mmCIF file as gemmi writes it, N, C-alpha and C atoms, coordinates in Angstrom:
data_model
loop_
_atom_site.group_PDB
_atom_site.id
_atom_site.type_symbol
_atom_site.label_atom_id
_atom_site.label_alt_id
_atom_site.label_comp_id
_atom_site.label_asym_id
_atom_site.label_entity_id
_atom_site.label_seq_id
_atom_site.pdbx_PDB_ins_code
_atom_site.Cartn_x
_atom_site.Cartn_y
_atom_site.Cartn_z
_atom_site.occupancy
_atom_site.B_iso_or_equiv
_atom_site.pdbx_formal_charge
_atom_site.auth_seq_id
_atom_site.auth_asym_id
_atom_site.pdbx_PDB_model_num
ATOM 1 N N . MET Axp A 1 ? 76.781 77.062 79.798 1 0 ? 1 A 1
ATOM 2 C CA . MET Axp A 1 ? 77.58 77.308 80.252 1 0 ? 1 A 1
ATOM 3 C C . MET Axp A 1 ? 79.09 76.975 79.702 1 0 ? 1 A 1
ATOM 4 N N . ALA Axp A 2 ? 79.09 76.595 78.588 1 0 ? 2 A 1
ATOM 5 C CA . ALA Axp A 2 ? 80.504 76.489 78.363 1 0 ? 2 A 1
ATOM 6 C C . ALA Axp A 2 ? 81.098 77.923 77.968 1 0 ? 2 A 1
ATOM 7 N N . ASN Axp A 3 ? 80.138 78.796 77.889 1 0 ? 3 A 1
ATOM 8 C CA . ASN Axp A 3 ? 80.877 80.185 77.734 1 0 ? 3 A 1
ATOM 9 C C . ASN Axp A 3 ? 81.129 80.918 78.714 1 0 ? 3 A 1
ATOM 10 N N . LYS Axp A 4 ? 80.714 80.393 80.017 1 0 ? 4 A 1
ATOM 11 C CA . LYS Axp A 4 ? 80.788 81.38 81.315 1 0 ? 4 A 1
ATOM 12 C C . LYS Axp A 4 ? 82.086 81.255 81.671 1 0 ? 4 A 1
ATOM 13 N N . ALA Axp A 5 ? 82.788 79.971 81.698 1 0 ? 5 A 1
ATOM 14 C CA . ALA Axp A 5 ? 84.05 79.743 82.51 1 0 ? 5 A 1
ATOM 15 C C . ALA Axp A 5 ? 85.317 80.322 81.96 1 0 ? 5 A 1
ATOM 16 N N . PRO Axp A 6 ? 85.308 80.688 80.402 1 0 ? 6 A 1
ATOM 17 C CA . PRO Axp A 6 ? 86.224 81.339 80.066 1 0 ? 6 A 1
ATOM 18 C C . PRO Axp A 6 ? 85.913 83.017 80.26 1 0 ? 6 A 1
ATOM 19 N N . GLN Axp A 7 ? 84.676 83.372 79.928 1 0 ? 7 A 1
ATOM 20 C CA . GLN Axp A 7 ? 84.657 84.703 80.398 1 0 ? 7 A 1
ATOM 21 C C . GLN Axp A 7 ? 84.939 84.937 81.925 1 0 ? 7 A 1
ATOM 22 N N . LEU Axp A 8 ? 84.631 84.466 82.661 1 0 ? 8 A 1
ATOM 23 C CA . LEU Axp A 8 ? 85.102 84.325 84.049 1 0 ? 8 A 1
ATOM 24 C C . LEU Axp A 8 ? 86.865 84.186 84.405 1 0 ? 8 A 1
ATOM 25 N N . GLU Axp A 9 ? 87.145 83.482 83.777 1 0 ? 9 A 1
ATOM 26 C CA . GLU Axp A 9 ? 88.857 82.919 83.616 1 0 ? 9 A 1
ATOM 27 C C . GLU Axp A 9 ? 89.381 84.465 83.111 1 0 ? 9 A 1
ATOM 28 N N . GLU Axp A 10 ? 89.029 85.294 82.111 1 0 ? 10 A 1
ATOM 29 C CA . GLU Axp A 10 ? 89.199 86.336 81.065 1 0 ? 10 A 1
ATOM 30 C C . GLU Axp A 10 ? 89.205 87.752 82.163 1 0 ? 10 A 1
ATOM 31 N N . ALA Axp A 11 ? 87.897 87.843 83.088 1 0 ? 11 A 1
ATOM 32 C CA . ALA Axp A 11 ? 87.423 88.477 83.576 1 0 ? 11 A 1
ATOM 33 C C . ALA Axp A 11 ? 89.006 88.385 84.974 1 0 ? 11 A 1
ATOM 34 N N . LEU Axp A 12 ? 88.896 87.467 85.371 1 0 ? 12 A 1
ATOM 35 C CA . LEU Axp A 12 ? 89.841 87.485 86.408 1 0 ? 12 A 1
ATOM 36 C C . LEU Axp A 12 ? 91.27 87.995 86.145 1 0 ? 12 A 1
ATOM 37 N N . ASP Axp A 13 ? 91.511 87.299 85.208 1 0 ? 13 A 1
ATOM 38 C CA . ASP Axp A 13 ? 93.227 87.591 84.313 1 0 ? 13 A 1
ATOM 39 C C . ASP Axp A 13 ? 92.798 89.272 84.323 1 0 ? 13 A 1
ATOM 40 N N . SER Axp A 14 ? 92.363 89.721 83.514 1 0 ? 14 A 1
ATOM 41 C CA . SER Axp A 14 ? 91.962 91.205 83.71 1 0 ? 14 A 1
ATOM 42 C C . SER Axp A 14 ? 92.151 91.848 84.631 1 0 ? 14 A 1
ATOM 43 N N . LEU Axp A 15 ? 91.592 91.193 85.632 1 0 ? 15 A 1
ATOM 44 C CA . LEU Axp A 15 ? 91.538 91.928 87.007 1 0 ? 15 A 1
ATOM 45 C C . LEU Axp A 15 ? 92.44 91.931 87.725 1 0 ? 15 A 1
ATOM 46 N N . GLU Axp A 16 ? 93.521 90.808 87.768 1 0 ? 16 A 1
ATOM 47 C CA . GLU Axp A 16 ? 94.759 90.697 88.152 1 0 ? 16 A 1
ATOM 48 C C . GLU Axp A 16 ? 95.475 91.631 87.423 1 0 ? 16 A 1
ATOM 49 N N . ALA Axp A 17 ? 95.789 91.691 86.46 1 0 ? 17 A 1
ATOM 50 C CA . ALA Axp A 17 ? 96.459 92.49 85.466 1 0 ? 17 A 1
ATOM 51 C C . ALA Axp A 17 ? 96.315 94.24 85.936 1 0 ? 17 A 1
ATOM 52 N N . LEU Axp A 18 ? 94.803 94.374 86.032 1 0 ? 18 A 1
ATOM 53 C CA . LEU Axp A 18 ? 94.564 95.692 86.534 1 0 ? 18 A 1
ATOM 54 C C . LEU Axp A 18 ? 95.357 96.177 88.028 1 0 ? 18 A 1
ATOM 55 N N . VAL Axp A 19 ? 95.382 94.759 88.927 1 0 ? 19 A 1
ATOM 56 C CA . VAL Axp A 19 ? 95.87 95.427 90.379 1 0 ? 19 A 1
ATOM 57 C C . VAL Axp A 19 ? 97.218 95.618 90.339 1 0 ? 19 A 1
ATOM 58 N N . GLU Axp A 20 ? 98.014 94.858 88.992 1 0 ? 20 A 1
ATOM 59 C CA . GLU Axp A 20 ? 99.246 94.982 89.107 1 0 ? 20 A 1
ATOM 60 C C . GLU Axp A 20 ? 99.72 96.361 88.923 1 0 ? 20 A 1
ATOM 61 N N . ARG Axp A 21 ? 98.772 96.715 87.637 1 0 ? 21 A 1
ATOM 62 C CA . ARG Axp A 21 ? 99.34 98.063 87.067 1 0 ? 21 A 1
ATOM 63 C C . ARG Axp A 21 ? 99.172 99.155 87.996 1 0 ? 21 A 1
ATOM 64 N N . MET Axp A 22 ? 97.931 99.029 88.807 1 0 ? 22 A 1
ATOM 65 C CA . MET Axp A 22 ? 97.69 100.192 90.086 1 0 ? 22 A 1
ATOM 66 C C . MET Axp A 22 ? 98.349 99.771 91.3 1 0 ? 22 A 1
ATOM 67 N N . GLU Axp A 23 ? 98.939 98.511 91.305 1 0 ? 23 A 1
ATOM 68 C CA . GLU Axp A 23 ? 100.121 98.319 92.76 1 0 ? 23 A 1
ATOM 69 C C . GLU Axp A 23 ? 101.215 98.842 92.541 1 0 ? 23 A 1
ATOM 70 N N . SER Axp A 24 ? 102.12 99.339 91.008 1 0 ? 24 A 1
ATOM 71 C CA . SER Axp A 24 ? 103.058 99.716 90.34 1 0 ? 24 A 1
ATOM 72 C C . SER Axp A 24 ? 103.239 100.681 90.63 1 0 ? 24 A 1
ATOM 73 N N . GLY Axp A 25 ? 102.433 101.948 91.021 1 0 ? 25 A 1
ATOM 74 C CA . GLY Axp A 25 ? 102.263 103.301 90.895 1 0 ? 25 A 1
ATOM 75 C C . GLY Axp A 25 ? 102.834 104.277 89.922 1 0 ? 25 A 1
ATOM 76 N N . GLU Axp A 26 ? 102.671 103.571 89.095 1 0 ? 26 A 1
ATOM 77 C CA . GLU Axp A 26 ? 102.927 104.472 87.927 1 0 ? 26 A 1
ATOM 78 C C . GLU Axp A 26 ? 101.453 104.908 86.775 1 0 ? 26 A 1
ATOM 79 N N . LEU Axp A 27 ? 100.545 104.682 87.719 1 0 ? 27 A 1
ATOM 80 C CA . LEU Axp A 27 ? 99.691 105.533 86.88 1 0 ? 27 A 1
ATOM 81 C C . LEU Axp A 27 ? 99.22 106.661 87.688 1 0 ? 27 A 1
ATOM 82 N N . THR Axp A 28 ? 98.682 107.508 86.682 1 0 ? 28 A 1
ATOM 83 C CA . THR Axp A 28 ? 98.258 109.156 87.171 1 0 ? 28 A 1
ATOM 84 C C . THR Axp A 28 ? 96.993 108.741 88.102 1 0 ? 28 A 1
ATOM 85 N N . LEU Axp A 29 ? 96.243 109.969 88.6 1 0 ? 29 A 1
ATOM 86 C CA . LEU Axp A 29 ? 95.813 109.61 89.423 1 0 ? 29 A 1
ATOM 87 C C . LEU Axp A 29 ? 94.42 109.826 88.63 1 0 ? 29 A 1
ATOM 88 N N . GLU Axp A 30 ? 93.988 109.845 87.678 1 0 ? 30 A 1
ATOM 89 C CA . GLU Axp A 30 ? 93.266 109.553 86.643 1 0 ? 30 A 1
ATOM 90 C C . GLU Axp A 30 ? 93.274 108.578 86.011 1 0 ? 30 A 1
ATOM 91 N N . GLU Axp A 31 ? 94.344 108.142 85.602 1 0 ? 31 A 1
ATOM 92 C CA . GLU Axp A 31 ? 94.511 106.593 85.228 1 0 ? 31 A 1
ATOM 93 C C . GLU Axp A 31 ? 94.023 105.46 86.293 1 0 ? 31 A 1
ATOM 94 N N . SER Axp A 32 ? 94.375 105.958 87.509 1 0 ? 32 A 1
ATOM 95 C CA . SER Axp A 32 ? 94.171 104.745 88.631 1 0 ? 32 A 1
ATOM 96 C C . SER Axp A 32 ? 92.659 104.885 88.949 1 0 ? 32 A 1
ATOM 97 N N . LEU Axp A 33 ? 91.729 106.571 88.843 1 0 ? 33 A 1
ATOM 98 C CA . LEU Axp A 33 ? 90.515 106.04 88.921 1 0 ? 33 A 1
ATOM 99 C C . LEU Axp A 33 ? 89.724 105.146 87.895 1 0 ? 33 A 1
ATOM 100 N N . GLN Axp A 34 ? 89.843 105.489 86.4 1 0 ? 34 A 1
ATOM 101 C CA . GLN Axp A 34 ? 89.933 104.154 85.897 1 0 ? 34 A 1
ATOM 102 C C . GLN Axp A 34 ? 90.081 102.859 85.899 1 0 ? 34 A 1
ATOM 103 N N . ALA Axp A 35 ? 90.608 103.015 85.94 1 0 ? 35 A 1
ATOM 104 C CA . ALA Axp A 35 ? 91.369 101.55 86.382 1 0 ? 35 A 1
ATOM 105 C C . ALA Axp A 35 ? 90.857 100.902 87.6 1 0 ? 35 A 1
ATOM 106 N N . PHE Axp A 36 ? 90.35 101.857 88.665 1 0 ? 36 A 1
ATOM 107 C CA . PHE Axp A 36 ? 89.408 101.153 89.761 1 0 ? 36 A 1
ATOM 108 C C . PHE Axp A 36 ? 88.137 101.29 89.363 1 0 ? 36 A 1
ATOM 109 N N . GLU Axp A 37 ? 87.494 101.845 88.765 1 0 ? 37 A 1
ATOM 110 C CA . GLU Axp A 37 ? 86.225 101.642 88.049 1 0 ? 37 A 1
ATOM 111 C C . GLU Axp A 37 ? 86.124 100.514 86.891 1 0 ? 37 A 1
ATOM 112 N N . GLN Axp A 38 ? 87.068 100.072 86.029 1 0 ? 38 A 1
ATOM 113 C CA . GLN Axp A 38 ? 87.154 99.057 85.83 1 0 ? 38 A 1
ATOM 114 C C . GLN Axp A 38 ? 87.495 97.713 86.716 1 0 ? 38 A 1
ATOM 115 N N . GLY Axp A 39 ? 87.766 97.965 87.622 1 0 ? 39 A 1
ATOM 116 C CA . GLY Axp A 39 ? 87.871 96.552 88.625 1 0 ? 39 A 1
ATOM 117 C C . GLY Axp A 39 ? 86.768 96.766 89.337 1 0 ? 39 A 1
ATOM 118 N N . VAL Axp A 40 ? 86.003 97.316 89.86 1 0 ? 40 A 1
ATOM 119 C CA . VAL Axp A 40 ? 84.612 97.451 90.16 1 0 ? 40 A 1
ATOM 120 C C . VAL Axp A 40 ? 84.113 96.404 88.968 1 0 ? 40 A 1
ATOM 121 N N . LYS Axp A 41 ? 83.983 97.011 87.687 1 0 ? 41 A 1
ATOM 122 C CA . LYS Axp A 41 ? 82.812 96.562 86.863 1 0 ? 41 A 1
ATOM 123 C C . LYS Axp A 41 ? 83.4 94.544 86.718 1 0 ? 41 A 1
ATOM 124 N N . LEU Axp A 42 ? 84.86 94.42 86.437 1 0 ? 42 A 1
ATOM 125 C CA . LEU Axp A 42 ? 85.396 93.235 86.254 1 0 ? 42 A 1
ATOM 126 C C . LEU Axp A 42 ? 84.361 92.375 87.71 1 0 ? 42 A 1
ATOM 127 N N . THR Axp A 43 ? 84.805 93.459 88.916 1 0 ? 43 A 1
ATOM 128 C CA . THR Axp A 43 ? 84.745 91.985 90.006 1 0 ? 43 A 1
ATOM 129 C C . THR Axp A 43 ? 83.077 91.851 90.465 1 0 ? 43 A 1
ATOM 130 N N . ARG Axp A 44 ? 82.444 92.635 89.715 1 0 ? 44 A 1
ATOM 131 C CA . ARG Axp A 44 ? 80.876 92.412 89.506 1 0 ? 44 A 1
ATOM 132 C C . ARG Axp A 44 ? 80.237 91.394 88.234 1 0 ? 44 A 1
ATOM 133 N N . GLU Axp A 45 ? 81.233 91.539 87.736 1 0 ? 45 A 1
ATOM 134 C CA . GLU Axp A 45 ? 81.16 90.818 86.217 1 0 ? 45 A 1
ATOM 135 C C . GLU Axp A 45 ? 81.21 89.064 87.052 1 0 ? 45 A 1
ATOM 136 N N . CYS Axp A 46 ? 82.438 88.991 87.795 1 0 ? 46 A 1
ATOM 137 C CA . CYS Axp A 46 ? 82.912 87.632 88.267 1 0 ? 46 A 1
ATOM 138 C C . CYS Axp A 46 ? 82.052 87.272 89.284 1 0 ? 46 A 1
ATOM 139 N N . GLN Axp A 47 ? 81.293 88.105 90.248 1 0 ? 47 A 1
ATOM 140 C CA . GLN Axp A 47 ? 80.666 87.656 90.923 1 0 ? 47 A 1
ATOM 141 C C . GLN Axp A 47 ? 79.094 87.178 90.152 1 0 ? 47 A 1
ATOM 142 N N . GLN Axp A 48 ? 78.568 87.957 89.533 1 0 ? 48 A 1
ATOM 143 C CA . GLN Axp A 48 ? 77.468 87.454 88.91 1 0 ? 48 A 1
ATOM 144 C C . GLN Axp A 48 ? 77.906 85.985 88.394 1 0 ? 48 A 1
ATOM 145 N N . ALA Axp A 49 ? 78.824 85.858 87.273 1 0 ? 49 A 1
ATOM 146 C CA . ALA Axp A 49 ? 79.122 84.634 87.449 1 0 ? 49 A 1
ATOM 147 C C . ALA Axp A 49 ? 79.503 83.299 88.373 1 0 ? 49 A 1
ATOM 148 N N . LEU Axp A 50 ? 79.837 83.911 89.504 1 0 ? 50 A 1
ATOM 149 C CA . LEU Axp A 50 ? 79.537 82.558 90.252 1 0 ? 50 A 1
ATOM 150 C C . LEU Axp A 50 ? 78.587 82.701 90.927 1 0 ? 50 A 1
ATOM 151 N N . THR Axp A 51 ? 77.766 83.396 90.607 1 0 ? 51 A 1
ATOM 152 C CA . THR Axp A 51 ? 76.527 83.431 91.664 1 0 ? 51 A 1
ATOM 153 C C . THR Axp A 51 ? 75.919 82.707 90.528 1 0 ? 51 A 1
ATOM 154 N N . GLN Axp A 52 ? 75.635 82.625 89.53 1 0 ? 52 A 1
ATOM 155 C CA . GLN Axp A 52 ? 74.551 81.59 88.468 1 0 ? 52 A 1
ATOM 156 C C . GLN Axp A 52 ? 75.231 80.382 88.664 1 0 ? 52 A 1
ATOM 157 N N . ALA Axp A 53 ? 76.839 80.32 88.951 1 0 ? 53 A 1
ATOM 158 C CA . ALA Axp A 53 ? 76.996 78.485 88.981 1 0 ? 53 A 1
ATOM 159 C C . ALA Axp A 53 ? 76.707 78.172 90.189 1 0 ? 53 A 1
ATOM 160 N N . GLU Axp A 54 ? 76.679 79.165 91.18 1 0 ? 54 A 1
ATOM 161 C CA . GLU Axp A 54 ? 75.855 78.293 92.248 1 0 ? 54 A 1
ATOM 162 C C . GLU Axp A 54 ? 74.843 78.126 92.523 1 0 ? 54 A 1
ATOM 163 N N . GLN Axp A 55 ? 73.797 78.68 91.525 1 0 ? 55 A 1
ATOM 164 C CA . GLN Axp A 55 ? 72.657 78.265 91.443 1 0 ? 55 A 1
ATOM 165 C C . GLN Axp A 55 ? 72.153 77.338 90.705 1 0 ? 55 A 1
ATOM 166 N N . LYS Axp A 56 ? 73.31 76.97 89.436 1 0 ? 56 A 1
ATOM 167 C CA . LYS Axp A 56 ? 73.35 76.154 88.804 1 0 ? 56 A 1
ATOM 168 C C . LYS Axp A 56 ? 73.1 74.885 89.658 1 0 ? 56 A 1
ATOM 169 N N . VAL Axp A 57 ? 73.987 74.814 90.309 1 0 ? 57 A 1
ATOM 170 C CA . VAL Axp A 57 ? 74.659 73.515 91.291 1 0 ? 57 A 1
ATOM 171 C C . VAL Axp A 57 ? 73.512 73.136 92.031 1 0 ? 57 A 1
ATOM 172 N N . ARG Axp A 58 ? 72.814 74.202 92.766 1 0 ? 58 A 1
ATOM 173 C CA . ARG Axp A 58 ? 71.688 74.464 93.625 1 0 ? 58 A 1
ATOM 174 C C . ARG Axp A 58 ? 70.842 73.331 93.278 1 0 ? 58 A 1
ATOM 175 N N . ILE Axp A 59 ? 70.22 73.851 91.797 1 0 ? 59 A 1
ATOM 176 C CA . ILE Axp A 59 ? 69.36 73.671 90.924 1 0 ? 59 A 1
ATOM 177 C C . ILE Axp A 59 ? 69.615 71.61 90.644 1 0 ? 59 A 1
ATOM 178 N N . LEU Axp A 60 ? 70.929 71.91 89.972 1 0 ? 60 A 1
ATOM 179 C CA . LEU Axp A 60 ? 71.527 69.979 90.024 1 0 ? 60 A 1
ATOM 180 C C . LEU Axp A 60 ? 70.978 68.897 91.125 1 0 ? 60 A 1
ATOM 181 N N . LEU Axp A 61 ? 71.473 69.847 92.147 1 0 ? 61 A 1
ATOM 182 C CA . LEU Axp A 61 ? 71.661 68.685 93.854 1 0 ? 61 A 1
ATOM 183 C C . LEU Axp A 61 ? 69.741 68.69 94.28 1 0 ? 61 A 1
ATOM 184 N N . ASP Axp A 62 ? 69.078 69.923 94.1 1 0 ? 62 A 1
ATOM 185 C CA . ASP Axp A 62 ? 67.791 69.71 94.109 1 0 ? 62 A 1
ATOM 186 C C . ASP Axp A 62 ? 67.17 68.595 93.098 1 0 ? 62 A 1
ATOM 187 N N . GLN Axp A 63 ? 67.523 68.05 91.93 1 0 ? 63 A 1
ATOM 188 C CA . GLN Axp A 63 ? 66.74 67.052 91.482 1 0 ? 63 A 1
ATOM 189 C C . GLN Axp A 63 ? 67.163 65.978 91.619 1 0 ? 63 A 1
ATOM 190 N N . ASP Axp A 64 ? 68.463 65.854 92.411 1 0 ? 64 A 1
ATOM 191 C CA . ASP Axp A 64 ? 69.061 65.026 92.708 1 0 ? 64 A 1
ATOM 192 C C . ASP Axp A 64 ? 69.199 64.639 94.405 1 0 ? 64 A 1
ATOM 193 N N . PRO Axp A 65 ? 68.252 64.269 95.208 1 0 ? 65 A 1
ATOM 194 C CA . PRO Axp A 65 ? 68.261 65.315 96.631 1 0 ? 65 A 1
ATOM 195 C C . PRO Axp A 65 ? 69.387 63.789 97.249 1 0 ? 65 A 1
ATOM 196 N N . GLU Axp A 66 ? 69.78 62.684 96.368 1 0 ? 66 A 1
ATOM 197 C CA . GLU Axp A 66 ? 70.603 61.808 97.498 1 0 ? 66 A 1
ATOM 198 C C . GLU Axp A 66 ? 72.246 62.195 96.995 1 0 ? 66 A 1
ATOM 199 N N . GLY Axp A 67 ? 72.407 62.926 95.755 1 0 ? 67 A 1
ATOM 200 C CA . GLY Axp A 67 ? 73.595 63.641 95.344 1 0 ? 67 A 1
ATOM 201 C C . GLY Axp A 67 ? 74.005 64.689 96.589 1 0 ? 67 A 1
ATOM 202 N N . GLU Axp A 68 ? 75.644 64.34 96.67 1 0 ? 68 A 1
ATOM 203 C CA . GLU Axp A 68 ? 76.249 64.844 97.432 1 0 ? 68 A 1
ATOM 204 C C . GLU Axp A 68 ? 77.608 65.749 96.61 1 0 ? 68 A 1
ATOM 205 N N . PRO Axp A 69 ? 77.943 66.754 97.367 1 0 ? 69 A 1
ATOM 206 C CA . PRO Axp A 69 ? 79.165 67.465 96.271 1 0 ? 69 A 1
ATOM 207 C C . PRO Axp A 69 ? 80.259 66.794 96.613 1 0 ? 69 A 1
ATOM 208 N N . ALA Axp A 70 ? 81.172 66.089 96.024 1 0 ? 70 A 1
ATOM 209 C CA . ALA Axp A 70 ? 82.148 65.68 95.562 1 0 ? 70 A 1
ATOM 210 C C . ALA Axp A 70 ? 83.498 66.776 95.84 1 0 ? 70 A 1
ATOM 211 N N . SER Axp A 71 ? 84.255 66.059 96.933 1 0 ? 71 A 1
ATOM 212 C CA . SER Axp A 71 ? 85.751 66.619 96.747 1 0 ? 71 A 1
ATOM 213 C C . SER Axp A 71 ? 86.445 66.5 96.225 1 0 ? 71 A 1
ATOM 214 N N . PHE Axp A 72 ? 87.108 67.567 95.449 1 0 ? 72 A 1
ATOM 215 C CA . PHE Axp A 72 ? 88.325 67.537 94.605 1 0 ? 72 A 1
ATOM 216 C C . PHE Axp A 72 ? 89.787 67.492 94.98 1 0 ? 72 A 1
ATOM 217 N N . GLU Axp A 73 ? 89.892 67.854 95.919 1 0 ? 73 A 1
ATOM 218 C CA . GLU Axp A 73 ? 91.094 67.927 96.798 1 0 ? 73 A 1
ATOM 219 C C . GLU Axp A 73 ? 92.072 66.783 96.9 1 0 ? 73 A 1
ATOM 220 N N . ASN Axp A 74 ? 91.329 65.248 96.778 1 0 ? 74 A 1
ATOM 221 C CA . ASN Axp A 74 ? 92.644 64.05 97.001 1 0 ? 74 A 1
ATOM 222 C C . ASN Axp A 74 ? 92.189 63.727 95.539 1 0 ? 74 A 1
ATOM 223 N N . ARG Axp A 75 ? 92.16 64.202 94.408 1 0 ? 75 A 1
ATOM 224 C CA . ARG Axp A 75 ? 91.638 63.68 93.34 1 0 ? 75 A 1
ATOM 225 C C . ARG Axp A 75 ? 93.43 63.209 92.589 1 0 ? 75 A 1
ATOM 226 N N . ASP Axp A 76 ? 93.31 62.058 92.092 1 0 ? 76 A 1
ATOM 227 C CA . ASP Axp A 76 ? 94.72 61.501 91.425 1 0 ? 76 A 1
ATOM 228 C C . ASP Axp A 76 ? 94.875 62.235 89.633 1 0 ? 76 A 1
ATOM 229 N N . ASP Axp A 77 ? 93.212 62.074 89.141 1 0 ? 77 A 1
ATOM 230 C CA . ASP Axp A 77 ? 93.52 62.691 87.916 1 0 ? 77 A 1
ATOM 231 C C . ASP Axp A 77 ? 93.385 64.089 87.262 1 0 ? 77 A 1
ATOM 232 N N . VAL Axp A 78 ? 93.652 64.886 88.328 1 0 ? 78 A 1
ATOM 233 C CA . VAL Axp A 78 ? 93.578 66.525 88.537 1 0 ? 78 A 1
ATOM 234 C C . VAL Axp A 78 ? 94.979 67.155 87.98 1 0 ? 78 A 1
């Protein structure tokens, strides 16, 4: 699982850069279509990684029915 987070981060970074290039208006139609196709692929990869992470969380919670997800909003050590 240690590999999944960096892959997800890389895919999100690539997707963000791709969107910025497309929004710049400097791409040709063909380049825009290729960028869109790459964006769809990256989006699917991100969604798959998130789905796998969600499944793992569900499995872990099923192993410990008393366990509840922790809120990370008010943590001082972040």
